[in-house]
PDB file of C-alpha atoms and ligand atoms in Angstrom:
ATOM      1  CA  MET K  12      20.953  29.865 -48.200  1.00 72.00           C
ATOM      2  CA  MET K  13      23.911  30.461 -50.466  1.00 84.00           C
ATOM      3  CA  ASP K  14      24.413  34.084 -51.500  1.00 90.00           C
ATOM      4  CA  ILE K  15      21.921  34.521 -54.341  1.00 93.00           C
ATOM      5  CA  ARG K  16      24.434  36.288 -56.605  1.00 95.00           C
ATOM      6  CA  LEU K  17      27.000  33.511 -56.116  1.00 95.00           C
ATOM      7  CA  LYS K  18      24.370  30.863 -56.751  1.00 95.00           C
ATOM      8  CA  LYS K  19      23.438  32.531 -60.028  1.00 96.00           C
ATOM      9  CA  ILE K  20      27.071  32.803 -61.145  1.00 97.00           C
ATOM     10  CA  ILE K  21      27.649  29.102 -60.422  1.00 96.00           C
ATOM     11  CA  GLU K  22      24.472  28.136 -62.277  1.00 96.00           C
ATOM     12  CA  GLU K  23      25.517  30.078 -65.342  1.00 96.00           C
ATOM     13  CA  SER K  24      29.124  28.830 -65.344  1.00 97.00           C
ATOM     14  CA  GLU K  25      30.378  25.811 -67.217  1.00 96.00           C
ATOM     15  CA  SER K  26      34.015  25.862 -66.324  1.00 98.00           C
ATOM     16  CA  ILE K  27      34.790  27.057 -62.820  1.00 98.00           C
ATOM     17  CA  VAL K  28      38.278  27.081 -61.354  1.00 98.00           C
ATOM     18  CA  PHE K  29      38.754  27.493 -57.636  1.00 98.00           C
ATOM     19  CA  PHE K  30      41.891  29.106 -56.269  1.00 97.00           C
ATOM     20  CA  GLY K  31      42.326  28.632 -52.529  1.00 96.00           C
ATOM     21  CA  GLY K  32      44.600  29.807 -49.761  1.00 94.00           C
ATOM     22  CA  ALA K  33      45.198  29.237 -46.065  1.00 93.00           C
ATOM     23  CA  GLY K  34      41.650  30.258 -45.097  1.00 94.00           C
ATOM     24  CA  VAL K  35      40.331  27.049 -46.650  1.00 96.00           C
ATOM     25  CA  SER K  36      42.453  25.010 -44.230  1.00 96.00           C
ATOM     26  CA  THR K  37      42.026  27.128 -41.095  1.00 95.00           C
ATOM     27  CA  GLU K  38      38.342  26.187 -41.133  1.00 94.00           C
ATOM     28  CA  SER K  39      39.486  22.573 -40.717  1.00 96.00           C
ATOM     29  CA  GLY K  40      41.471  23.596 -37.642  1.00 95.00           C
ATOM     30  CA  ILE K  41      44.826  23.928 -39.402  1.00 96.00           C
ATOM     31  CA  PRO K  42      46.384  27.193 -38.253  1.00 92.00           C
ATOM     32  CA  ASP K  43      48.079  29.514 -40.740  1.00 91.00           C
ATOM     33  CA  PHE K  44      51.777  29.575 -39.868  1.00 89.00           C
ATOM     34  CA  ARG K  45      51.998  33.001 -41.528  1.00 86.00           C
ATOM     35  CA  SER K  46      49.432  34.471 -39.131  1.00 88.00           C
ATOM     36  CA  GLU K  47      50.512  36.794 -36.327  1.00 89.00           C
ATOM     37  CA  SER K  48      50.193  34.109 -33.662  1.00 89.00           C
ATOM     38  CA  GLY K  49      52.007  31.609 -35.879  1.00 89.00           C
ATOM     39  CA  LEU K  50      54.898  34.026 -36.345  1.00 90.00           C
ATOM     40  CA  TYR K  51      55.028  34.846 -32.647  1.00 89.00           C
ATOM     41  CA  PHE K  52      54.989  31.197 -31.592  1.00 90.00           C
ATOM     42  CA  ALA K  53      57.791  30.254 -33.989  1.00 91.00           C
ATOM     43  CA  ARG K  54      60.047  33.103 -32.862  1.00 93.00           C
ATOM     44  CA  HIS K  55      59.289  32.500 -29.202  1.00 94.00           C
ATOM     45  CA  LYS K  56      59.759  28.734 -29.191  1.00 94.00           C
ATOM     46  CA  TYR K  57      62.421  28.249 -31.881  1.00 96.00           C
ATOM     47  CA  GLY K  58      64.074  31.639 -32.241  1.00 96.00           C
ATOM     48  CA  TYR K  59      63.402  31.711 -35.983  1.00 96.00           C
ATOM     49  CA  SER K  60      60.555  32.827 -38.198  1.00 96.00           C
ATOM     50  CA  PRO K  61      58.506  30.178 -40.042  1.00 95.00           C
ATOM     51  CA  GLU K  62      59.964  31.480 -43.327  1.00 94.00           C
ATOM     52  CA  GLU K  63      63.492  30.848 -42.057  1.00 96.00           C
ATOM     53  CA  MET K  64      62.695  27.375 -40.732  1.00 97.00           C
ATOM     54  CA  LEU K  65      60.774  26.374 -43.847  1.00 97.00           C
ATOM     55  CA  SER K  66      63.576  27.427 -46.178  1.00 98.00           C
ATOM     56  CA  HIS K  67      65.780  25.143 -48.243  1.00 98.00           C
ATOM     57  CA  THR K  68      68.904  26.472 -46.514  1.00 98.00           C
ATOM     58  CA  PHE K  69      67.482  25.696 -43.078  1.00 98.00           C
ATOM     59  CA  PHE K  70      66.432  22.210 -44.181  1.00 98.00           C
ATOM     60  CA  MET K  71      69.965  21.483 -45.394  1.00 98.00           C
ATOM     61  CA  ASN K  72      71.834  23.065 -42.467  1.00 98.00           C
ATOM     62  CA  LYS K  73      69.568  22.505 -39.486  1.00 98.00           C
ATOM     63  CA  THR K  74      67.703  19.391 -40.572  1.00 98.00           C
ATOM     64  CA  GLU K  75      66.828  18.197 -37.082  1.00 98.00           C
ATOM     65  CA  LEU K  76      65.338  21.553 -36.055  1.00 97.00           C
ATOM     66  CA  PHE K  77      63.499  21.739 -39.372  1.00 98.00           C
ATOM     67  CA  PHE K  78      61.769  18.447 -38.670  1.00 98.00           C
ATOM     68  CA  ASP K  79      61.043  19.469 -35.079  1.00 97.00           C
ATOM     69  CA  TYR K  80      59.158  22.540 -36.289  1.00 97.00           C
ATOM     70  CA  TYR K  81      57.674  20.753 -39.296  1.00 97.00           C
ATOM     71  CA  ARG K  82      56.374  17.678 -37.484  1.00 96.00           C
ATOM     72  CA  ASN K  83      54.969  19.662 -34.580  1.00 94.00           C
ATOM     73  CA  ASN K  84      53.496  22.626 -36.449  1.00 94.00           C
ATOM     74  CA  MET K  85      52.778  21.745 -40.065  1.00 95.00           C
ATOM     75  CA  ILE K  86      51.130  18.337 -39.791  1.00 96.00           C
ATOM     76  CA  TYR K  87      47.519  17.911 -38.683  1.00 95.00           C
ATOM     77  CA  LEU K  88      46.607  14.327 -39.429  1.00 93.00           C
ATOM     78  CA  GLU K  89      43.344  14.536 -37.487  1.00 94.00           C
ATOM     79  CA  ALA K  90      42.059  17.464 -39.609  1.00 96.00           C
ATOM     80  CA  LYS K  91      39.051  16.664 -41.768  1.00 97.00           C
ATOM     81  CA  PRO K  92      37.673  18.318 -44.915  1.00 97.00           C
ATOM     82  CA  ASN K  93      35.252  21.142 -44.093  1.00 97.00           C
ATOM     83  CA  GLN K  94      32.182  22.427 -45.896  1.00 96.00           C
ATOM     84  CA  ALA K  95      34.298  24.262 -48.468  1.00 96.00           C
ATOM     85  CA  HIS K  96      36.244  21.128 -49.483  1.00 97.00           C
ATOM     86  CA  ILE K  97      33.035  19.107 -49.651  1.00 97.00           C
ATOM     87  CA  ALA K  98      31.114  21.709 -51.680  1.00 96.00           C
ATOM     88  CA  LEU K  99      33.985  22.001 -54.187  1.00 97.00           C
ATOM     89  CA  ALA K 100      34.204  18.224 -54.606  1.00 98.00           C
ATOM     90  CA  ARG K 101      30.471  18.212 -55.285  1.00 97.00           C
ATOM     91  CA  LEU K 102      30.776  20.976 -57.904  1.00 97.00           C
ATOM     92  CA  GLU K 103      33.441  18.928 -59.681  1.00 98.00           C
ATOM     93  CA  ALA K 104      31.263  15.807 -59.619  1.00 97.00           C
ATOM     94  CA  GLN K 105      28.432  17.880 -61.138  1.00 96.00           C
ATOM     95  CA  GLY K 106      30.732  18.844 -64.013  1.00 96.00           C
ATOM     96  CA  LYS K 107      30.790  22.536 -63.073  1.00 97.00           C
ATOM     97  CA  LEU K 108      34.246  22.786 -61.618  1.00 98.00           C
ATOM     98  CA  ARG K 109      37.314  22.017 -63.751  1.00 98.00           C
ATOM     99  CA  ALA K 110      40.139  22.325 -61.254  1.00 98.00           C
ATOM    100  CA  ILE K 111      41.204  23.351 -57.799  1.00 98.00           C
ATOM    101  CA  ILE K 112      44.447  25.256 -57.412  1.00 97.00           C
ATOM    102  CA  THR K 113      45.603  25.414 -53.841  1.00 97.00           C
ATOM    103  CA  GLN K 114      48.427  26.900 -51.843  1.00 95.00           C
ATOM    104  CA  ASN K 115      47.710  24.483 -49.003  1.00 96.00           C
ATOM    105  CA  ILE K 116      49.808  21.396 -48.370  1.00 97.00           C
ATOM    106  CA  ASP K 117      47.407  19.308 -46.266  1.00 97.00           C
ATOM    107  CA  GLY K 118      45.860  17.266 -49.072  1.00 97.00           C
ATOM    108  CA  LEU K 119      42.313  17.816 -47.770  1.00 98.00           C
ATOM    109  CA  HIS K 120      40.794  18.491 -51.214  1.00 98.00           C
ATOM    110  CA  THR K 121      41.803  15.027 -52.369  1.00 97.00           C
ATOM    111  CA  ILE K 122      40.486  13.468 -49.168  1.00 97.00           C
ATOM    112  CA  ALA K 123      37.183  15.283 -49.804  1.00 98.00           C
ATOM    113  CA  GLY K 124      36.999  13.547 -53.193  1.00 98.00           C
ATOM    114  CA  SER K 125      38.237  16.208 -55.600  1.00 98.00           C
ATOM    115  CA  LYS K 126      40.079  14.691 -58.559  1.00 98.00           C
ATOM    116  CA  ILE K 127      41.831  17.574 -60.273  1.00 98.00           C
ATOM    117  CA  VAL K 128      43.831  19.400 -57.630  1.00 98.00           C
ATOM    118  CA  TYR K 129      46.960  21.396 -58.385  1.00 98.00           C
ATOM    119  CA  GLU K 130      48.957  21.757 -55.184  1.00 97.00           C
ATOM    120  CA  LEU K 131      51.261  24.695 -55.902  1.00 95.00           C
ATOM    121  CA  HIS K 132      53.233  24.242 -52.705  1.00 95.00           C
ATOM    122  CA  GLY K 133      53.220  20.443 -52.723  1.00 97.00           C
ATOM    123  CA  SER K 134      51.776  18.099 -50.118  1.00 97.00           C
ATOM    124  CA  VAL K 135      52.841  16.807 -46.715  1.00 97.00           C
ATOM    125  CA  ARG K 136      51.321  13.479 -47.734  1.00 97.00           C
ATOM    126  CA  ARG K 137      54.055  12.784 -50.294  1.00 98.00           C
ATOM    127  CA  ASN K 138      57.667  12.343 -49.233  1.00 98.00           C
ATOM    128  CA  THR K 139      60.768  11.264 -51.130  1.00 98.00           C
ATOM    129  CA  CYS K 140      64.125   9.797 -50.121  1.00 98.00           C
ATOM    130  CA  MET K 141      66.769  12.286 -51.215  1.00 98.00           C
ATOM    131  CA  LYS K 142      69.157   9.472 -52.173  1.00 98.00           C
ATOM    132  CA  CYS K 143      67.182   6.694 -53.865  1.00 98.00           C
ATOM    133  CA  LYS K 144      63.904   8.595 -54.509  1.00 98.00           C
ATOM    134  CA  ALA K 145      61.777   5.977 -52.708  1.00 98.00           C
ATOM    135  CA  LYS K 146      58.334   7.346 -51.797  1.00 98.00           C
ATOM    136  CA  TYR K 147      56.896   7.464 -48.305  1.00 98.00           C
ATOM    137  CA  ASP K 148      53.548   8.462 -46.835  1.00 97.00           C
ATOM    138  CA  ILE K 149      53.013  10.902 -44.005  1.00 97.00           C
ATOM    139  CA  GLU K 150      52.439   8.154 -41.443  1.00 96.00           C
ATOM    140  CA  TYR K 151      55.952   6.845 -42.043  1.00 97.00           C
ATOM    141  CA  ILE K 152      57.378  10.316 -41.351  1.00 97.00           C
ATOM    142  CA  MET K 153      55.312  10.886 -38.217  1.00 96.00           C
ATOM    143  CA  ASN K 154      55.892   7.401 -36.789  1.00 96.00           C
ATOM    144  CA  PHE K 155      59.627   7.434 -37.410  1.00 97.00           C
ATOM    145  CA  LYS K 156      61.416   6.951 -34.099  1.00 96.00           C
ATOM    146  CA  GLU K 157      64.008   9.658 -34.672  1.00 97.00           C
ATOM    147  CA  MET K 158      63.386  13.321 -35.470  1.00 97.00           C
ATOM    148  CA  ILE K 159      64.923  13.065 -38.956  1.00 98.00           C
ATOM    149  CA  PRO K 160      63.046  10.449 -41.006  1.00 98.00           C
ATOM    150  CA  ARG K 161      65.274   8.068 -42.943  1.00 98.00           C
ATOM    151  CA  CYS K 162      64.710   5.719 -45.853  1.00 98.00           C
ATOM    152  CA  GLU K 163      64.319   2.064 -44.858  1.00 97.00           C
ATOM    153  CA  LYS K 164      66.007   0.998 -48.109  1.00 98.00           C
ATOM    154  CA  CYS K 165      69.131   3.170 -48.200  1.00 98.00           C
ATOM    155  CA  GLY K 166      69.208   5.236 -45.003  1.00 98.00           C
ATOM    156  CA  GLY K 167      68.904   8.536 -46.909  1.00 98.00           C
ATOM    157  CA  ILE K 168      67.058  11.492 -45.442  1.00 98.00           C
ATOM    158  CA  ILE K 169      63.416  11.674 -46.511  1.00 98.00           C
ATOM    159  CA  LYS K 170      62.329  15.119 -47.650  1.00 98.00           C
ATOM    160  CA  PRO K 171      58.674  16.164 -47.731  1.00 98.00           C
ATOM    161  CA  ASP K 172      57.383  16.996 -51.244  1.00 98.00           C
ATOM    162  CA  VAL K 173      56.618  20.496 -50.008  1.00 97.00           C
ATOM    163  CA  VAL K 174      57.975  23.542 -51.784  1.00 97.00           C
ATOM    164  CA  LEU K 175      60.244  25.247 -49.269  1.00 97.00           C
ATOM    165  CA  TYR K 176      61.172  28.907 -49.355  1.00 96.00           C
ATOM    166  CA  GLU K 177      64.011  29.451 -51.888  1.00 96.00           C
ATOM    167  CA  GLU K 178      62.780  26.454 -53.911  1.00 97.00           C
ATOM    168  CA  ALA K 179      61.064  26.704 -57.276  1.00 95.00           C
ATOM    169  CA  LEU K 180      57.479  25.652 -57.777  1.00 94.00           C
ATOM    170  CA  ASP K 181      56.933  22.503 -59.792  1.00 95.00           C
ATOM    171  CA  GLU K 182      56.843  23.574 -63.429  1.00 96.00           C
ATOM    172  CA  GLY K 183      54.170  21.089 -64.481  1.00 97.00           C
ATOM    173  CA  THR K 184      51.874  22.181 -61.660  1.00 97.00           C
ATOM    174  CA  VAL K 185      52.292  25.856 -62.563  1.00 96.00           C
ATOM    175  CA  LYS K 186      51.658  25.168 -66.266  1.00 97.00           C
ATOM    176  CA  ALA K 187      48.536  23.157 -65.490  1.00 98.00           C
ATOM    177  CA  SER K 188      47.294  25.923 -63.182  1.00 97.00           C
ATOM    178  CA  VAL K 189      47.898  28.636 -65.784  1.00 97.00           C
ATOM    179  CA  ASN K 190      46.109  26.520 -68.347  1.00 98.00           C
ATOM    180  CA  ALA K 191      43.118  25.866 -66.071  1.00 98.00           C
ATOM    181  CA  ILE K 192      42.778  29.552 -65.167  1.00 97.00           C
ATOM    182  CA  GLY K 193      43.156  30.600 -68.818  1.00 97.00           C
ATOM    183  CA  ASN K 194      40.297  28.323 -69.858  1.00 98.00           C
ATOM    184  CA  ALA K 195      37.899  29.083 -67.016  1.00 98.00           C
ATOM    185  CA  ASP K 196      34.738  31.115 -67.421  1.00 98.00           C
ATOM    186  CA  THR K 197      34.510  31.732 -63.679  1.00 98.00           C
ATOM    187  CA  LEU K 198      37.263  32.003 -61.113  1.00 97.00           C
ATOM    188  CA  ILE K 199      36.378  31.643 -57.454  1.00 97.00           C
ATOM    189  CA  VAL K 200      39.155  32.756 -55.127  1.00 96.00           C
ATOM    190  CA  GLY K 201      38.770  31.817 -51.494  1.00 94.00           C
ATOM    191  CA  GLY K 202      40.556  32.075 -48.184  1.00 92.00           C
ATOM    192  CA  THR K 203      43.492  34.090 -49.428  1.00 90.00           C
ATOM    193  CA  SER K 204      44.448  37.731 -49.280  1.00 84.00           C
ATOM    194  CA  LEU K 205      46.404  37.083 -52.509  1.00 84.00           C
ATOM    195  CA  VAL K 206      49.721  38.278 -51.169  1.00 78.00           C
ATOM    196  CA  VAL K 207      51.473  34.892 -51.121  1.00 73.00           C
ATOM    197  CA  TYR K 208      53.536  34.152 -54.218  1.00 70.00           C
ATOM    198  CA  PRO K 209      52.473  33.228 -56.887  1.00 76.00           C
ATOM    199  CA  ALA K 210      48.776  33.845 -56.313  1.00 74.00           C
ATOM    200  CA  ALA K 211      48.424  37.322 -57.708  1.00 75.00           C
ATOM    201  CA  GLY K 212      50.457  36.552 -60.832  1.00 87.00           C
ATOM    202  CA  LEU K 213      48.393  33.495 -61.706  1.00 91.00           C
ATOM    203  CA  LEU K 214      45.177  35.491 -61.613  1.00 91.00           C
ATOM    204  CA  ASN K 215      46.450  37.576 -64.508  1.00 91.00           C
ATOM    205  CA  TYR K 216      45.936  34.605 -66.835  1.00 96.00           C
ATOM    206  CA  PHE K 217      42.186  34.683 -66.299  1.00 95.00           C
ATOM    207  CA  LYS K 218      40.259  35.714 -69.405  1.00 96.00           C
ATOM    208  CA  GLY K 219      36.780  34.632 -68.329  1.00 97.00           C
ATOM    209  CA  LYS K 220      33.775  36.532 -67.159  1.00 96.00           C
ATOM    210  CA  GLU K 221      33.306  36.333 -63.406  1.00 96.00           C
ATOM    211  CA  ILE K 222      35.801  36.621 -60.581  1.00 96.00           C
ATOM    212  CA  VAL K 223      34.354  35.863 -57.160  1.00 97.00           C
ATOM    213  CA  LEU K 224      36.470  36.691 -54.103  1.00 96.00           C
ATOM    214  CA  ILE K 225      35.512  35.062 -50.835  1.00 95.00           C
ATOM    215  CA  ASN K 226      37.675  36.124 -47.928  1.00 93.00           C
ATOM    216  CA  LYS K 227      37.111  37.245 -44.356  1.00 91.00           C
ATOM    217  CA  SER K 228      38.949  40.498 -44.983  1.00 89.00           C
ATOM    218  CA  GLU K 229      39.551  42.763 -47.965  1.00 89.00           C
ATOM    219  CA  THR K 230      42.122  41.891 -50.601  1.00 88.00           C
ATOM    220  CA  GLY K 231      44.066  44.031 -53.051  1.00 84.00           C
ATOM    221  CA  TYR K 232      42.063  42.395 -55.845  1.00 86.00           C
ATOM    222  CA  ASP K 233      38.583  43.339 -54.698  1.00 89.00           C
ATOM    223  CA  HIS K 234      38.317  45.991 -57.435  1.00 89.00           C
ATOM    224  CA  ARG K 235      38.824  43.339 -60.124  1.00 89.00           C
ATOM    225  CA  ALA K 236      36.090  41.052 -58.837  1.00 94.00           C
ATOM    226  CA  THR K 237      32.511  40.870 -60.032  1.00 94.00           C
ATOM    227  CA  LEU K 238      31.486  39.684 -56.580  1.00 96.00           C
ATOM    228  CA  VAL K 239      33.197  40.069 -53.198  1.00 96.00           C
ATOM    229  CA  ILE K 240      31.916  38.180 -50.167  1.00 96.00           C
ATOM    230  CA  ASN K 241      33.622  38.916 -46.852  1.00 94.00           C
ATOM    231  CA  ASP K 242      32.941  35.740 -44.918  1.00 93.00           C
ATOM    232  CA  GLY K 243      34.444  32.341 -44.182  1.00 92.00           C
ATOM    233  CA  ILE K 244      34.778  30.144 -47.259  1.00 92.00           C
ATOM    234  CA  GLY K 245      33.108  27.120 -45.622  1.00 91.00           C
ATOM    235  CA  THR K 246      30.141  29.216 -44.543  1.00 91.00           C
ATOM    236  CA  VAL K 247      29.732  30.697 -48.017  1.00 94.00           C
ATOM    237  CA  LEU K 248      30.128  27.518 -50.093  1.00 92.00           C
ATOM    238  CA  GLY K 249      28.527  25.203 -47.556  1.00 88.00           C
ATOM    239  CA  ASN K 250      25.118  26.835 -47.588  1.00 73.00           C
ATOM    240  CA  ASP K 251      23.166  25.518 -50.508  1.00 66.00           C
TER     241      ASP K 251
HETATM  242 ZN1   ZN X 320      66.400   5.743 -50.024  1.00 76.73          ZN
END
C-alpha cells in the first residue's frame, strides 16, 4: 500500500511536478558516481576524482582518459526503468503530473514513457559532433572502435550532450523547470539530498501547497516539507 498521506496528496493535486536525483537511478542499478565508493574507485583506478574527470577542462585536455572513465562508469545501457519511473509515467498519463525535472543523465524517464522531462544535466543518449554538429546516439559512441568517438562525416570529436562541471546548464531547460515548479500545486522531490547544484535553488520557485520529500536519508529541506518519507523512491511510488 502506498503511504496513505502521500496517496491523499496525489489525489487532491492537479499539477504535480517531480524533481529527482541520483536515488531514482540507483534503484535501476546505476551507481551514483558521487557516492563514497564511486569517489574511492575513481581516485584509486584513475588518480582523479569524478568531478575532475567530468569537467570541461579535463574533457578538452585529457579527452582519451575522459572517455575511458565516461564509457566505463557513466553508461549503463542494460539498465531498465524501475517502479519509480513507471509510476511517474503513469501519473503523467492520468493528467496528474505536469513535468519531471531530473538531475540524472540516463534517459530512463523517457524510456518509461514520460513525455515532459527536463534533464538539467543533459543525457548520455544525445551526442553532438563538436565540428559539424551532427547528432549521434549512445550506441554509436559505445560501439566506436577507438576510445575517442569521432564523427563519420567530418572526423570531429563527438561530445556527449551532458553538462560537465564548469559548464553552464542549458538555459531553456532551466527556464522550463522554473516555470513548471512555479505553476505546480504539489512538488514531489525524490532520491536527492538536495545538495547538488542547482536543486536547492530551483525549489525556491515553488509557490504551491504540498512539498513531499522522499529520500533514504534526511535532507536539509525536511523542515520545509509537508511530508517526509525516508525510504527508497521506487518502493514508495511503486506501491499503489
Ligand atoms: Zn562532424
